[in-house]
XYZ file of C-alpha atoms in Angstrom:
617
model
C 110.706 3.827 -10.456
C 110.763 4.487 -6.837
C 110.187 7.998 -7.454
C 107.062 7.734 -8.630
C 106.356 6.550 -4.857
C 104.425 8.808 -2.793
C 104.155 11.491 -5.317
C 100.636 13.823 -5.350
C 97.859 12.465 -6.687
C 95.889 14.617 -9.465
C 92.284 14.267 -7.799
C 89.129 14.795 -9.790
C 86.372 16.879 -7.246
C 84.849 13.416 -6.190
C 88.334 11.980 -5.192
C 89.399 15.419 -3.169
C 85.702 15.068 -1.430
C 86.552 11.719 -0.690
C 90.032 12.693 0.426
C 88.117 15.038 2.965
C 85.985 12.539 4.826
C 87.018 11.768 8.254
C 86.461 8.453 9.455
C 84.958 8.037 13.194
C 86.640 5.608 15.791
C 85.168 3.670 18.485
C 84.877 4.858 22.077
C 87.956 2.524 22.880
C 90.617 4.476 20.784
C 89.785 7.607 20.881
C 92.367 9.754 23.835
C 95.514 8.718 24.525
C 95.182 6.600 26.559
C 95.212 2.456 25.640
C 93.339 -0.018 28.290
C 93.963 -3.359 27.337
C 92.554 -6.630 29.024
C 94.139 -9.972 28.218
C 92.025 -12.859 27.693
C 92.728 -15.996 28.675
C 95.326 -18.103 26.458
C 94.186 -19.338 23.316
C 94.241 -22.085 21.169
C 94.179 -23.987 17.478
C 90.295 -24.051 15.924
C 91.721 -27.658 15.195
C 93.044 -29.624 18.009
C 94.101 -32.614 15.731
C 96.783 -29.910 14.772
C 97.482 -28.384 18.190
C 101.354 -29.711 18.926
C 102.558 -29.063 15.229
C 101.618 -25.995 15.680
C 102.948 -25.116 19.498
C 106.245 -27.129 18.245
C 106.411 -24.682 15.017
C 105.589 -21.392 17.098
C 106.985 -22.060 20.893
C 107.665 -18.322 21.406
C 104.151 -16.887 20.121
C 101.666 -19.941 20.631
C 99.069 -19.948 22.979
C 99.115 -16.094 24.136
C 95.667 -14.582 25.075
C 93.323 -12.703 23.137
C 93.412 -8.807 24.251
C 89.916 -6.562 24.041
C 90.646 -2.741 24.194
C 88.455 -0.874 26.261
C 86.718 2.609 26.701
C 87.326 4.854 29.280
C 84.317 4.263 31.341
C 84.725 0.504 31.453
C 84.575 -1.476 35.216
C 87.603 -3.995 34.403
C 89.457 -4.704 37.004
C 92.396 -6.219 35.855
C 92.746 -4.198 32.493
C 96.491 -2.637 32.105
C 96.186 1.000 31.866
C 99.203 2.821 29.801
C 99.280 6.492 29.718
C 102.803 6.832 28.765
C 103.762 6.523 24.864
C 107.542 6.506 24.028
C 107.994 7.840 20.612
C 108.608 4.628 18.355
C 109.698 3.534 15.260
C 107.262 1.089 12.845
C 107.854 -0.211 9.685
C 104.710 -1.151 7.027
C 104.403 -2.924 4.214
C 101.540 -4.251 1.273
C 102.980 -7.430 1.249
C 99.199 -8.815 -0.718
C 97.478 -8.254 -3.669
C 95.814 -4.219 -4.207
C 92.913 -3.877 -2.640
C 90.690 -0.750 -1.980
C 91.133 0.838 1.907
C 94.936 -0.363 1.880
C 96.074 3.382 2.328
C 93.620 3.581 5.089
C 95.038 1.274 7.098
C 98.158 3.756 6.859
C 96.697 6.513 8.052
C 95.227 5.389 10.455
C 98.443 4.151 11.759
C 100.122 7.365 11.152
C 97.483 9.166 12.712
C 97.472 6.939 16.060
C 101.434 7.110 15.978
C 101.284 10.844 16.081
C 98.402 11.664 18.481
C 100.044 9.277 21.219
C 104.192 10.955 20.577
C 104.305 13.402 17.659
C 108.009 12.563 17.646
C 106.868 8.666 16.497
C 107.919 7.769 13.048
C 106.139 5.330 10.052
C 108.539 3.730 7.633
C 106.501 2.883 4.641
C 108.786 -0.016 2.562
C 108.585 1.074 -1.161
C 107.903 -1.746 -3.449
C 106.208 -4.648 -1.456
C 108.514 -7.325 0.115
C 111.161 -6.872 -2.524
C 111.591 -2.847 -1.138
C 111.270 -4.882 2.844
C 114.580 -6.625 1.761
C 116.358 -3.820 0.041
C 115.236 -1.469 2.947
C 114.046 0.763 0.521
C 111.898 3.548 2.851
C 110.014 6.132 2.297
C 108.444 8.517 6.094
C 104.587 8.775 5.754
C 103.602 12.630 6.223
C 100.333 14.317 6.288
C 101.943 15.881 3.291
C 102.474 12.391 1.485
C 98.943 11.276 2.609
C 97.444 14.141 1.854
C 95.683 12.767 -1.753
C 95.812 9.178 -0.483
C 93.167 9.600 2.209
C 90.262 7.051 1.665
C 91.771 6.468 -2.505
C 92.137 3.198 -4.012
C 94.926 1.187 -5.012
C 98.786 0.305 -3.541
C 100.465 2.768 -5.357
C 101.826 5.417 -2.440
C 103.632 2.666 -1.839
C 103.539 -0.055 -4.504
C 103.866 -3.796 -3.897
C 105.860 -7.078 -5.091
C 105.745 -10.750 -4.831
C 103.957 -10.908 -1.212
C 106.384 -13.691 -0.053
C 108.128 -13.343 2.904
C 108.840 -17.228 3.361
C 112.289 -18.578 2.560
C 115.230 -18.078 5.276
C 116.945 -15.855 3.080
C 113.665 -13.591 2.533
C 112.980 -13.874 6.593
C 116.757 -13.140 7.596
C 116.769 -10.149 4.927
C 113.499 -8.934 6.548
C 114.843 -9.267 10.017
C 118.071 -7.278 8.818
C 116.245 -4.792 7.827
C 113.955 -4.069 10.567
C 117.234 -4.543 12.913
C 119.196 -1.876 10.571
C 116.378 0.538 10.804
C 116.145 0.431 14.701
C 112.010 -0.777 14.082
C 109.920 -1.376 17.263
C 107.266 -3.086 15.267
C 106.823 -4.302 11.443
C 102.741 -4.010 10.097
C 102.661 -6.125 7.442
C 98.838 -5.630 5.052
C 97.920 -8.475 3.255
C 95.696 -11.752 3.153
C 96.278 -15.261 4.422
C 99.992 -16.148 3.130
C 101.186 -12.020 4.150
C 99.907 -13.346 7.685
C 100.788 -16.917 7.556
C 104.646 -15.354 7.093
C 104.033 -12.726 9.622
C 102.962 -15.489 11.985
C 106.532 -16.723 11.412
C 108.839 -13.493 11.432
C 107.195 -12.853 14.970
C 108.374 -16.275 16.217
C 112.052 -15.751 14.595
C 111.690 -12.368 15.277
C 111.088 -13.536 19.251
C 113.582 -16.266 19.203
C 116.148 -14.184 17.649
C 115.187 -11.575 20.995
C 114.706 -8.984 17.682
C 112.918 -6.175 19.342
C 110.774 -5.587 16.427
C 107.285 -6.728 16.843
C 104.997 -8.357 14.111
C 101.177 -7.122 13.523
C 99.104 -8.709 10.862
C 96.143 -6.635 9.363
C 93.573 -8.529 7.294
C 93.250 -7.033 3.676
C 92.179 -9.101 0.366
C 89.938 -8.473 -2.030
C 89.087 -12.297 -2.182
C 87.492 -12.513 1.839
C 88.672 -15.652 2.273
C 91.000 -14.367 5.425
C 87.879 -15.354 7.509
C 87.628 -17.573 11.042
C 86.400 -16.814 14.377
C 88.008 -13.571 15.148
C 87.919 -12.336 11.440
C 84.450 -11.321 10.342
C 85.542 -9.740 6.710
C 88.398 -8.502 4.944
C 88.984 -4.636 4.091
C 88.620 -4.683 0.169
C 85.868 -7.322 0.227
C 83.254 -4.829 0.576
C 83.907 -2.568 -2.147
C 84.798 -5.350 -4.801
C 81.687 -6.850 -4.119
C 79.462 -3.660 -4.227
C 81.564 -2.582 -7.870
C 81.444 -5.889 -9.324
C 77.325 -6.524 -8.162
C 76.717 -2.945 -10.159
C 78.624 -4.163 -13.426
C 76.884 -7.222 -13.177
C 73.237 -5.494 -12.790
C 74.065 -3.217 -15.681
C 74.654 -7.177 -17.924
C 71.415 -8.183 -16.268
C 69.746 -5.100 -17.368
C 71.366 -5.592 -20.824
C 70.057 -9.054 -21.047
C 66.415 -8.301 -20.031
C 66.479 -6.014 -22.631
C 68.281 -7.462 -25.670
C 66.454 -10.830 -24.747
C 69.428 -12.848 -26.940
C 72.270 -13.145 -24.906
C 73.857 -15.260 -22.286
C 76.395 -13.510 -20.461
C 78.789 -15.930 -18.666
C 81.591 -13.573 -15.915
C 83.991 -14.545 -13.917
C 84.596 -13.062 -10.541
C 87.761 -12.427 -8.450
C 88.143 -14.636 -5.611
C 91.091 -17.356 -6.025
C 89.876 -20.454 -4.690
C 87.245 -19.614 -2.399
C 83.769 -18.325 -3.958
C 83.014 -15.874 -1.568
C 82.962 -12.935 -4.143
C 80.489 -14.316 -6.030
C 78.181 -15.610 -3.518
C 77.976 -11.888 -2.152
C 78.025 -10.382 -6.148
C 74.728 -12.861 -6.001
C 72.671 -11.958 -3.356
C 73.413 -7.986 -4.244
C 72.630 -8.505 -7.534
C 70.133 -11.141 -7.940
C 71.709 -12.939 -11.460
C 69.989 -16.157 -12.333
C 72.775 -18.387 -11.600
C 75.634 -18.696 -9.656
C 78.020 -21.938 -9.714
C 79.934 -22.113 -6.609
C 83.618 -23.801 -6.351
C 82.598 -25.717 -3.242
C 79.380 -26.681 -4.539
C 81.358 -28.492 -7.401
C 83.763 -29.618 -4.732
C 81.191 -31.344 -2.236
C 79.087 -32.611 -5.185
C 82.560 -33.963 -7.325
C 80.536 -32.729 -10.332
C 82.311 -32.853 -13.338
C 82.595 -30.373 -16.899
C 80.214 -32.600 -18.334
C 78.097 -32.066 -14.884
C 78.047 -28.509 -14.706
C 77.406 -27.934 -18.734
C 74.759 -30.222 -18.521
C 73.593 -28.023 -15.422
C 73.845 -25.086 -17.219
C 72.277 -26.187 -20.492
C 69.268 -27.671 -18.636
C 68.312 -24.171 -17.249
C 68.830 -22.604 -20.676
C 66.571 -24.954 -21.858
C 63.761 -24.790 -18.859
C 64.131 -20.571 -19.414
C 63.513 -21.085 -23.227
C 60.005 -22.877 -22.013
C 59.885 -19.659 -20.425
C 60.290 -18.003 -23.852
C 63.375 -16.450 -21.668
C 66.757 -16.394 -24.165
C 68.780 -14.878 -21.859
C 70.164 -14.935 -18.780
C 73.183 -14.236 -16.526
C 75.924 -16.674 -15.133
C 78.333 -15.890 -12.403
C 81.340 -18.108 -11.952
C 84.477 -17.685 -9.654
C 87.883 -18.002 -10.849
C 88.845 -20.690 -8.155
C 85.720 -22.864 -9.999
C 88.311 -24.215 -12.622
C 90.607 -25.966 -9.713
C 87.131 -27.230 -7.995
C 85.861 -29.828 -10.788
C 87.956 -33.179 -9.649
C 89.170 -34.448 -13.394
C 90.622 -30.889 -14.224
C 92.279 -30.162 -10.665
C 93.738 -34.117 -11.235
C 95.056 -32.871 -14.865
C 96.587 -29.997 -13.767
C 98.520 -31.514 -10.570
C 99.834 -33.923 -13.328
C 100.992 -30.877 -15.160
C 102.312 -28.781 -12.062
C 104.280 -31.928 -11.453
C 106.117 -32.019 -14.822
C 106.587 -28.454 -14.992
C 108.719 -29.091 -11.486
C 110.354 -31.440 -13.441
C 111.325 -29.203 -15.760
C 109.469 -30.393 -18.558
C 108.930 -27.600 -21.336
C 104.890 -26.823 -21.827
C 105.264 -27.803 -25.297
C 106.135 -31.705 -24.498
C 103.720 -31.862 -21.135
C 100.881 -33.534 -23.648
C 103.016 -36.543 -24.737
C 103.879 -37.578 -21.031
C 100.529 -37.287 -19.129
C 98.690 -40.039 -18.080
C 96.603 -41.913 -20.797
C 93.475 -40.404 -18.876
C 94.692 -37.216 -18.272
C 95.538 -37.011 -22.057
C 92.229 -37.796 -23.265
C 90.620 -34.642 -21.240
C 93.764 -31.864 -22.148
C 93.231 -33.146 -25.814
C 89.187 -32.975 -25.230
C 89.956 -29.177 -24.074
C 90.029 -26.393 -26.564
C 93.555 -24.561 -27.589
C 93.029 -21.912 -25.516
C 92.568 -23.287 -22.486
C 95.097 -25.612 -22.966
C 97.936 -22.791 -23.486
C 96.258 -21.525 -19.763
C 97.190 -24.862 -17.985
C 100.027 -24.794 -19.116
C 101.398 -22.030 -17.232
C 103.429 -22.064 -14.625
C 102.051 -22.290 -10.830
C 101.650 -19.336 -7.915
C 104.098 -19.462 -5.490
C 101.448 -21.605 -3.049
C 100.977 -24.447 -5.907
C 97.949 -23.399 -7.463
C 96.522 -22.587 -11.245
C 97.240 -19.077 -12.283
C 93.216 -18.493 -12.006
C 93.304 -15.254 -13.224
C 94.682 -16.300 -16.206
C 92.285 -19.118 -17.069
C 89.463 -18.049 -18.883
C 86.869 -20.545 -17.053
C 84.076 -18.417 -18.506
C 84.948 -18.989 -22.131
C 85.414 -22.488 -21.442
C 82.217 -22.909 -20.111
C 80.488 -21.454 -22.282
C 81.854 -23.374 -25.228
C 80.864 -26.265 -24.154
C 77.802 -24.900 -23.493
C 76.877 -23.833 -26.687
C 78.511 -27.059 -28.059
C 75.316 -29.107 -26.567
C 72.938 -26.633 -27.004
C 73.292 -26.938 -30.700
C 73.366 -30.500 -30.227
C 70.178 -30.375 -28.342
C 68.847 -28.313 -31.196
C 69.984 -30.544 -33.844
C 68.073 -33.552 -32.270
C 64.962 -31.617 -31.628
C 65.133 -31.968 -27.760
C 65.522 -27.777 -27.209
C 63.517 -25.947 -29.248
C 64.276 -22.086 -28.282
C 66.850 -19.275 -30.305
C 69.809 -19.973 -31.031
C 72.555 -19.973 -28.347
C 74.666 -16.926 -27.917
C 76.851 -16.555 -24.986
C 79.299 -13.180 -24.107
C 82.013 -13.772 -21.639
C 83.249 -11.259 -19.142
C 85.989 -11.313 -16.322
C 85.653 -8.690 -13.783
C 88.874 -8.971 -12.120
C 90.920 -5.769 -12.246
C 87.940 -3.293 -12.997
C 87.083 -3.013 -9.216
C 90.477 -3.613 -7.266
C 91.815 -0.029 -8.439
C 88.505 1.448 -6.847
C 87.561 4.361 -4.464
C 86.910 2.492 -1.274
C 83.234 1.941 0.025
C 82.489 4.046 2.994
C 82.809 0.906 5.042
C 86.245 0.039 4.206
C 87.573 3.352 4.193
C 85.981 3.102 8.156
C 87.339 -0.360 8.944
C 90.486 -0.300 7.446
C 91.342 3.386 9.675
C 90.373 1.493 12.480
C 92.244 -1.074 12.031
C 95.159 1.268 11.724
C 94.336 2.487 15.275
C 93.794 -0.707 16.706
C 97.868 -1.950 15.086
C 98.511 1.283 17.199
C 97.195 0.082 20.508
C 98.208 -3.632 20.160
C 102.083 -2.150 20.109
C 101.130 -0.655 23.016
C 100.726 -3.260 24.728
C 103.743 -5.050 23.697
C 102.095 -7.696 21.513
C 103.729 -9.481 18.693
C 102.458 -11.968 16.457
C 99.185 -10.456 16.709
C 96.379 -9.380 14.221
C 94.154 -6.526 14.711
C 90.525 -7.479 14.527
C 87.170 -5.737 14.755
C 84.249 -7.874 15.664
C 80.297 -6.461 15.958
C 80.593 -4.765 12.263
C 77.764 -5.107 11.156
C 76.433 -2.522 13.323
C 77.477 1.214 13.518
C 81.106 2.360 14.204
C 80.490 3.005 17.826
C 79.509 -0.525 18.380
C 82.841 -2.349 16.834
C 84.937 -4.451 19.803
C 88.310 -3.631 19.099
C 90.578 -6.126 19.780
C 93.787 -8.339 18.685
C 94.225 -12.044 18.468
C 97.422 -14.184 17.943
C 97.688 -15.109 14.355
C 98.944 -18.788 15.438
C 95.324 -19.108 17.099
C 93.944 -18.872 13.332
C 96.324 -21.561 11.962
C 95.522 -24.978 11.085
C 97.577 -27.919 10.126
C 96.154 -29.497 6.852
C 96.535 -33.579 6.507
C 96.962 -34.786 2.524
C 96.550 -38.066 2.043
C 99.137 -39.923 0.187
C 97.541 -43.442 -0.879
C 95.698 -46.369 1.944
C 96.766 -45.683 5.479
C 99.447 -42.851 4.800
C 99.306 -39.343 5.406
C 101.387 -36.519 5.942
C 100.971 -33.328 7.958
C 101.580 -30.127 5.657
C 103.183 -26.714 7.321
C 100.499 -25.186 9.857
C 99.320 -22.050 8.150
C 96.296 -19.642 7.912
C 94.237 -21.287 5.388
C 92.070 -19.838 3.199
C 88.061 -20.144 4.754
C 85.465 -21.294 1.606
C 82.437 -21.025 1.530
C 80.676 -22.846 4.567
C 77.571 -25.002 2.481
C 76.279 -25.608 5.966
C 76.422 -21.266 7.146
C 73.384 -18.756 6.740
C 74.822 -16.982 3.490
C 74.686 -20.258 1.430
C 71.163 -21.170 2.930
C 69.966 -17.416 2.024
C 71.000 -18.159 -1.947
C 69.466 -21.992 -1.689
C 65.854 -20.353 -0.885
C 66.378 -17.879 -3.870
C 67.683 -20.364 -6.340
C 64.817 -21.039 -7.727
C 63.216 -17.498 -8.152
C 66.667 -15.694 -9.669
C 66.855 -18.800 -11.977
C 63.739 -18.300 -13.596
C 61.955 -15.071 -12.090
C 64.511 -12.634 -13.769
C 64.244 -10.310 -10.326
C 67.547 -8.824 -11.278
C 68.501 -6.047 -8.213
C 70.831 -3.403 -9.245
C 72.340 -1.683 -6.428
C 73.949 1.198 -8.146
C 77.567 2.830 -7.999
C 78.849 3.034 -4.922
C 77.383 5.710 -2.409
C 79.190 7.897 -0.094
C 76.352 8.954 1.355
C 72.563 8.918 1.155
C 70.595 5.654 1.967
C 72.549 3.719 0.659
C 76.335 4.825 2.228
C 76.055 2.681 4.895
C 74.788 -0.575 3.286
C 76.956 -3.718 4.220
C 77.708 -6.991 3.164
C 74.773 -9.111 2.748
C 76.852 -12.483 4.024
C 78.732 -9.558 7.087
C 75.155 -9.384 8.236
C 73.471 -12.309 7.758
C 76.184 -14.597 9.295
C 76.185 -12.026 12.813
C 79.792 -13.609 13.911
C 80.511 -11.560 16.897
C 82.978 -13.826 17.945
C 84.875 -11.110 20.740
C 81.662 -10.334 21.770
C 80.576 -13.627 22.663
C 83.364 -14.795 24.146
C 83.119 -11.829 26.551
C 79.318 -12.625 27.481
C 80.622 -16.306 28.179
C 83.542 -14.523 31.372
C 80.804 -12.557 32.636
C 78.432 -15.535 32.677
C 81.566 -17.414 34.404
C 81.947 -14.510 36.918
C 78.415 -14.469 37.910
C 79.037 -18.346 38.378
C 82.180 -17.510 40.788
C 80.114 -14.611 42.111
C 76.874 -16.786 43.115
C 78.100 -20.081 44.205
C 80.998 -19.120 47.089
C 82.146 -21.215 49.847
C 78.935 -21.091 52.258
C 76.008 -20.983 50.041
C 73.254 -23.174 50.588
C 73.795 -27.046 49.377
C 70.825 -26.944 46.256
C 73.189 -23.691 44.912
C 76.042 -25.872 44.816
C 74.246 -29.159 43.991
C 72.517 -27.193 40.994
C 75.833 -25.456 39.526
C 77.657 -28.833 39.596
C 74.547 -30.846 37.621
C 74.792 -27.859 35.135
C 78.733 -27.841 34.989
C 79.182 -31.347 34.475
C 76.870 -31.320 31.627
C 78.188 -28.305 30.247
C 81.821 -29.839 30.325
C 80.456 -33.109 28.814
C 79.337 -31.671 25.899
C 82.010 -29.483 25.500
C 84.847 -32.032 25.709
C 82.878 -34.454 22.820
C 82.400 -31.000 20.815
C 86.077 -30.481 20.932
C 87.673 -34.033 21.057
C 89.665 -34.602 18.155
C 87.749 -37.543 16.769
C 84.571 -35.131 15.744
C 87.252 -32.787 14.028
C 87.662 -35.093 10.711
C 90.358 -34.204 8.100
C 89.692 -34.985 4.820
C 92.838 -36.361 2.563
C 92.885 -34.339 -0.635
């Protein structure tokens, strides 16, 4: 098997064009030399969590945020390093494929090589399972050669993407030990960077002189906060899956019969689909933390469903399209109750086929209400984090069964009076993950390689490379890094009246905000893609031509230049220092203290930990 690692790729003439392009970097990284300037220290989003997580990370908690800068910039304190030591670095795919992976690679090679030729990347064949076995394989122009800005994990391959138990961490610290690493890059979403958060804090404890860098990659974009505006993957998943799903809305205009009901990609957050929706324009979308917020039910959403089948048929409109995500299943309360129940038995050891006769007399009734095959798909065993194998639970059919169930009901009793129901169900989960990467993640994840570069650099560890201000052109990303413990959070599950219980402070996945700009741009629309039929088809994805450089919808509407702003708000604090100096006239001093004070104010109620409230769940 591991020979098939690394091997040529035969390329069709798109694929060696593709393998061609050269992605541009940002001022900051180009040369050889790296100017970093640390931040001041950072902290937890949520300060209800704050001490569990400086108690659980001691060695890598609370260390600044670093900005890399170009040649020409005026900082004064920045650290300047012109001399490279050849070094040793160790990556791994430690998450699920997703499209720009092998960019990230290169880009690492590339910066390894232009700072000390004599530098050397370890790729780890197999995922986490090749980590342990310190099964290696030295990246090459030669190996990357047909691998450039191509799809897929396969140069290297990947595993389970757990890194977690003290076995799996003391193998992985062996290993990097063993093969004299200075630094272990480890490409994946939020778990691959929750456990990188903790192999840089044994890794620091243990004085291991390997340092940990996290890069964000997954196809699902849910590895989102304040310093991470999108994932590498997300963008090209989105723009495949929106072009599959305009072809269905196409096919529905024009058949005028069907109902086509898909599932998207995602795990539990929806933010696949919301971006699928506003590229594509389908007429509905059900969101998992719609369902959530709202506690609708099956009965809830069917009736939801039917009642715009109906209101189209008015229309004299018998079809339509239907986006769900594959986290919606685990989002409607009386199903994510039943299958707790289950999860809980299976624990116990309890074999799938006698789970029925020992639920609860309530959650009986609803797995007995389901149909057989979505019974079978509850019954299977959990992910390693405690959740439904979504992927494997066809929500769509489900759906739509019940669907058609009361529309034929409503027919029978006269109430609807359109065609007959007919529904098609799709999942679109592994069509787009193999893909060529968009021309934006084949950019961003290169960077990003660069940017792992410079953060070793500088000597960081427990760090993730970030790139802020991407919505604009390449020459206007902030390069940067931030300390993966400053993304974690400390979630609180309530266990009955007055108890609770603090769970393991991790990166958590981000859902969809119901409050943010994206979900506000698809509540105006509703209305218009429910009934309007103003399907949008974006067409396969473009390398170049107008539309080459499109982005993410949500990337652009949201504008989260986090880095950015947070270097606006020093230089607004260094004018401060620079205006009011011992000797300047008493109104100066009189006005900056009136504006401080109120400033502070504000500021300490915004970030007291009674207006951060945790929710049991």
């Amino acid at each position: 098997m591991d020979a098939d690692y690394g091997i040529a790729r035969e390329l069709s003439d798109l694929q060696k064009l593709r393998s061609q392009y050269q992605p541009d970097l940002p001022p900051c990284l180009q040369g050889t030399t790296v100017r970093v300037e640390l931040g001041d220290a950072t902290t937890a989003a949520d300060h209800s969590g704050e001490h569990v997580i400086s108690r659980s990370f001691p060695h890598t908690y609370g260390q600044p945020l670093a900005h890399f800068l170009r040649a020409t910039a005026k900082v004064s304190d920045a650290q300047i390093i012109t001399e490279h030591p050849a070094k040793r670095v160790g990556i791994v795919f430690c998450g699920r494929q997703s499209p720009g992976g092998h960019n990230v690679i290169w880009g690492i090679h590339d910066a390894l090589k232009i700072h000390n030729p004599n530098s050397t990347l370890l790729g780890f064949l197999g995922g986490s399972e090749g980590l342990f076995a310190q099964k290696t394989l030295e990246i090459t122009n030669d190996i990357l050669a047909t691998y450039k800005n191509q799809g897929g994990y396969d140069m290297l391959g990947r595993t389970k993407d757990q890194i977690r138990t003290t076995e799996q961490v003391n193998a992985a610290m062996a290993a990097c030990k063993a093969l004299k690493l200075d630094a272990l890059i480890i490409i994946g979403g939020v778990t691959s960077n929750t456990d990188a958060a903790q192999l840089a804090e044994t890794f620091a404890e243990a004085k291991c002189q390997t340092k940990v860098v996290g890069v964000p990659v997954t196809l699902n974009g849910d590895l989102k906060n304040q310093f991470v505006e999108t994932n590498v993957g997300f963008d090209t998943i989105c723009k495949v899956n929106s072009q599959l799903i305009s072809n269905m809305c196409t096919d529905a205009l024009s058949a005028e019969k069907y109902y086509y009901f898909i599932r998207l990609m995602g795990r539990k957050a929806s933010h696949v689909a919301l971006e699928c929706t506003l590229q594509s324009h389908p007429n509905m979308v059900i969101l998992g933390e719609e369902v959530a917020a709202s506690k609708l039910t099956l009965f809830d959403i069917t009736n939801k469903i039917c009642d715009t089948v109906q209101a189209r048929a008015e229309q004299d409109k018998n079809h339509g399209v239907i986006l769900l995500p594959e986290g919606l299943i685990e989002s409607i309360p009386e199903v994510y109750a039943l299958l707790q129940e289950i999860h809980g038995l299976l624990t116990q050891g309890v074999s799938a086929d006698k789970i029925s006769s020992q639920l609860s007399p309530w959650a009986s009734a609803l797995f007995e209400f389901l149909p057989p095959f979505i019974k079978k798909q509850l019954l299977l065993h959990p992910e390693s984090d405690d959740s439904a194998q979504l992927s494997q639970i066809e929500t769509e059919k489900l759906i739509a069964h019940l669907v058609e169930t009361e529309m034929n009901k409503r027919l029978k009793e006269g109430t609807y009076k359109g065609k007959k129901f007919n529904a098609i169900c799709h999942f679109f989960g592994y069509q787009a993950r193999g893909s060529l990467p968009s021309k934006f993640d084949c950019d961003y994840a290169y960077v990003l390689g660069h940017v792992c570069y410079h953060i070793l650099a500088a000597g960081l560890n427990g760090y993730m490379a970030t790139l802020t201000n991407l919505k604009n052109p390449v020459n206007k990303w902030r390069c940067g890094a931030a300390p993966i413990t400053a993304m974690m959070s400390v979630k609180r599950y309530g266990r009955g009246p007055g108890k609770a219980s603090l769970g393991k402070p991790a990166v958590h996945p981000a859902t969809v905000d119901l409050k943010g700009k994206s979900y506000e741009l698809l509540s105006q629309n509703a209305t218009k893609f429910l009934l309007d039929d103003v399907y949008r088809n974006p067409g396969p994805l473009q390398f170049d031509g107008p539309g080459a450089d499109a982005k993410a919808i949500t990337l652009c509407v949201e504008d989260q230049d986090y880095m950015g702003r947070i270097k606006k708000l020093q230089e607004y604090l260094d004018k401060v220092r620079t205006i009011v100096k011992p000797g300047c006239s008493q109104d100066v001093l009189k006005a900056a203290l009136s504006a401080m004070s109120s400033v502070t104010e504000i500021l300490s109620v915004m970030t007291s930990p009674s207006s951060n409230v945790n929710t049991p769940f």
